[in-house]
Coordinates of C-alpha atoms in Angstrom, one line a residue:
A733 CA -6.5 -2.5 -27.4
R734 CA -2.7 -2.7 -27.6
T735 CA 0.1 -1.9 -25.2
M736 CA 1.2 1.6 -25.8
K737 CA 4.5 1.5 -23.7
S738 CA 5.9 0.2 -20.5
I739 CA 5.6 2.9 -17.9
V740 CA 7.9 1.5 -15.1
T741 CA 9.6 -1.8 -14.2
I742 CA 8.9 -3.1 -10.7
P743 CA 11.9 -4.8 -9.1
V744 CA 10.0 -8.1 -8.7
P745 CA 7.7 -10.1 -11.0
N746 CA 4.1 -11.1 -10.4
V747 CA 2.4 -7.7 -10.0
C748 CA -1.1 -8.3 -8.7
M749 CA -2.4 -4.9 -7.6
L750 CA -2.0 -1.3 -8.7
K751 CA -3.4 1.9 -7.2
F752 CA -2.7 5.5 -8.2
S753 CA -2.3 8.3 -5.7
P754 CA -5.3 10.7 -5.7
C755 CA -3.2 13.3 -7.6
G756 CA -2.2 10.6 -10.1
V757 CA 1.6 11.2 -9.7
M758 CA 2.5 8.1 -7.7
L759 CA 1.7 4.4 -8.2
L760 CA 1.5 1.8 -5.5
A761 CA 2.2 -1.8 -6.7
V762 CA 1.9 -5.1 -4.9
A763 CA 3.8 -8.1 -6.3
L764 CA 3.5 -11.7 -5.2
G765 CA 6.8 -13.2 -4.3
T766 CA 8.2 -16.3 -5.9
D767 CA 9.8 -19.3 -4.2
H768 CA 11.7 -20.9 -7.1
D769 CA 8.9 -22.8 -8.9
H770 CA 5.8 -21.5 -7.3
I771 CA 4.2 -18.2 -6.1
S772 CA 4.4 -17.6 -2.4
H773 CA 2.5 -15.1 -0.3
I774 CA 5.4 -13.0 0.6
S775 CA 4.5 -9.7 -1.1
T776 CA 6.7 -6.8 -2.2
V777 CA 5.3 -3.3 -2.0
T778 CA 6.6 -0.7 -4.4
V779 CA 5.8 3.1 -4.6
C780 CA 7.0 4.9 -7.7
K781 CA 6.6 8.1 -9.6
W782 CA 5.4 6.3 -12.7
R783 CA 5.8 9.1 -15.3
D784 CA 9.5 9.6 -14.2
R785 CA 10.0 5.8 -14.0
K786 CA 11.5 6.5 -10.5
I787 CA 11.0 4.0 -7.7
L788 CA 10.6 5.8 -4.3
Y789 CA 10.3 2.7 -2.1
S790 CA 10.3 -1.1 -2.4
G791 CA 10.1 -3.5 0.5
A792 CA 8.7 -6.8 1.8
S793 CA 5.2 -6.8 3.1
T794 CA 4.1 -10.0 4.9
G795 CA 4.0 -13.8 4.5
R796 CA 0.2 -13.6 4.4
P797 CA -2.0 -13.0 1.3
V798 CA -2.6 -9.3 0.5
Y799 CA -6.1 -8.5 -0.9
D800 CA -6.1 -4.7 -1.3
C801 CA -4.0 -1.6 -1.1
S802 CA -4.7 2.1 -0.9
F803 CA -2.9 5.5 -0.7
L804 CA -3.7 7.5 2.3
S805 CA -2.9 11.1 3.1
G806 CA 0.5 12.5 3.9
G807 CA 2.3 10.1 1.6
R808 CA 1.1 7.1 3.6
F809 CA -0.3 3.9 2.2
G810 CA -2.0 0.8 3.6
L811 CA -2.4 -2.9 2.8
A812 CA -5.3 -5.2 3.9
G813 CA -5.1 -9.0 3.9
D814 CA -5.4 -12.3 5.6
G815 CA -5.7 -11.4 9.3
F816 CA -3.8 -8.1 9.0
V817 CA -3.8 -4.4 8.2
H818 CA -0.5 -2.6 7.7
F819 CA 0.2 1.1 7.3
W820 CA 3.4 2.6 5.9
S821 CA 4.4 6.2 6.8
P822 CA 7.4 8.2 5.6
R823 CA 10.1 7.8 8.2
G824 CA 11.5 10.8 10.0
D825 CA 12.0 13.9 7.8
A826 CA 11.3 12.0 4.6
K827 CA 8.3 13.2 2.7
A828 CA 6.7 11.2 -0.1
D829 CA 5.7 14.0 -2.3
A830 CA 5.6 14.5 -6.0
T831 CA 8.5 16.9 -6.0
S832 CA 11.1 14.7 -4.3
D833 CA 13.6 12.7 -6.3
E834 CA 15.2 11.0 -3.3
N835 CA 14.5 7.4 -2.3
Q836 CA 11.9 7.5 0.5
A837 CA 12.3 5.6 3.8
Y838 CA 9.0 4.2 5.0
E839 CA 8.1 2.6 8.4
R840 CA 5.5 -0.1 8.6
Q841 CA 3.0 -0.1 11.4
V842 CA 0.8 -3.0 12.2
G843 CA -2.9 -2.2 12.6
V844 CA -4.1 -3.2 16.1
F845 CA -7.5 -4.9 16.1
G846 CA -10.1 -3.8 18.7
R847 CA -13.4 -5.7 18.8
V848 CA -12.8 -7.5 15.6
K849 CA -10.9 -10.8 15.7
S850 CA -7.4 -10.4 14.4
S851 CA -7.8 -13.6 12.4
E852 CA -10.5 -12.0 10.3
I853 CA -9.6 -11.6 6.6
M854 CA -9.6 -7.9 5.5
T855 CA -10.5 -7.9 1.9
C856 CA -10.4 -4.2 1.1
I857 CA -9.1 -0.9 2.3
S858 CA -10.0 2.7 1.4
S859 CA -9.0 6.2 2.5
L860 CA -11.5 8.4 4.3
V861 CA -10.7 12.1 4.8
D862 CA -11.8 13.2 8.3
I863 CA -13.5 16.5 7.6
G864 CA -14.3 16.9 11.3
K865 CA -10.6 17.7 12.1
S866 CA -10.0 21.3 13.1
D867 CA -7.1 21.6 10.6
G868 CA -9.4 20.6 7.8
G869 CA -7.7 17.3 7.2
G870 CA -6.6 14.1 8.7
D871 CA -6.9 10.7 7.3
L872 CA -8.7 7.6 8.4
A873 CA -8.8 4.2 6.7
V874 CA -11.7 1.9 6.4
T875 CA -11.3 -1.9 5.9
G876 CA -13.9 -4.5 5.0
S877 CA -13.8 -8.1 6.2
T878 CA -15.1 -11.4 5.1
G879 CA -17.2 -11.4 8.3
G880 CA -19.1 -8.3 7.1
N881 CA -17.3 -5.9 9.5
L882 CA -16.3 -2.4 8.4
C883 CA -13.4 -1.2 10.6
L884 CA -12.3 2.4 11.0
W885 CA -8.6 2.9 11.5
E886 CA -7.0 6.1 12.9

C-alpha cells in the first residue's frame, strides 16, 4: 500500500484517533498534545469536512487520556477516557451539517456519572439511535469501562 494523498492537515501533531461521521462527510480527529519534548495527555479535538479540507472546529479536550471518540446525532460528538465522558454540541444556532462552510461553535458538556464511579476508565463510546422516541430519532450514547460496566447516556 502507498499514500495516495494528504486529505487534511490537523492544526496539531500526534493524531491518535479518527472517526468518520455516519454519512462520511465529516471527520473527527483526536490529537495528543505535546509539552516540549514529550507527549502530554492534553488532547485536541478537531472536526473537519475532509473532502473540502475545511476545519469546522478545533479545541482542547482534557488533561486526562482519551481512549475513544464517536459522532452522535445532530452534529454532536463524544469522547470517553480516564474517568470522564464529554459531549460536544453545536452552540446556539450553529449547525454542524455537511452544507455549512462556516466555522462551528461547539459547547462541551461533562457526562454526569450515576451509579458508576466517576473514577472508572471509559474505554469506548458508541452512538445508539433511540428508535422508541416519538419523533423517530433521538440519540443515546453507550460507553464501556474497564470495570465491565456499559453505561447509557442521554
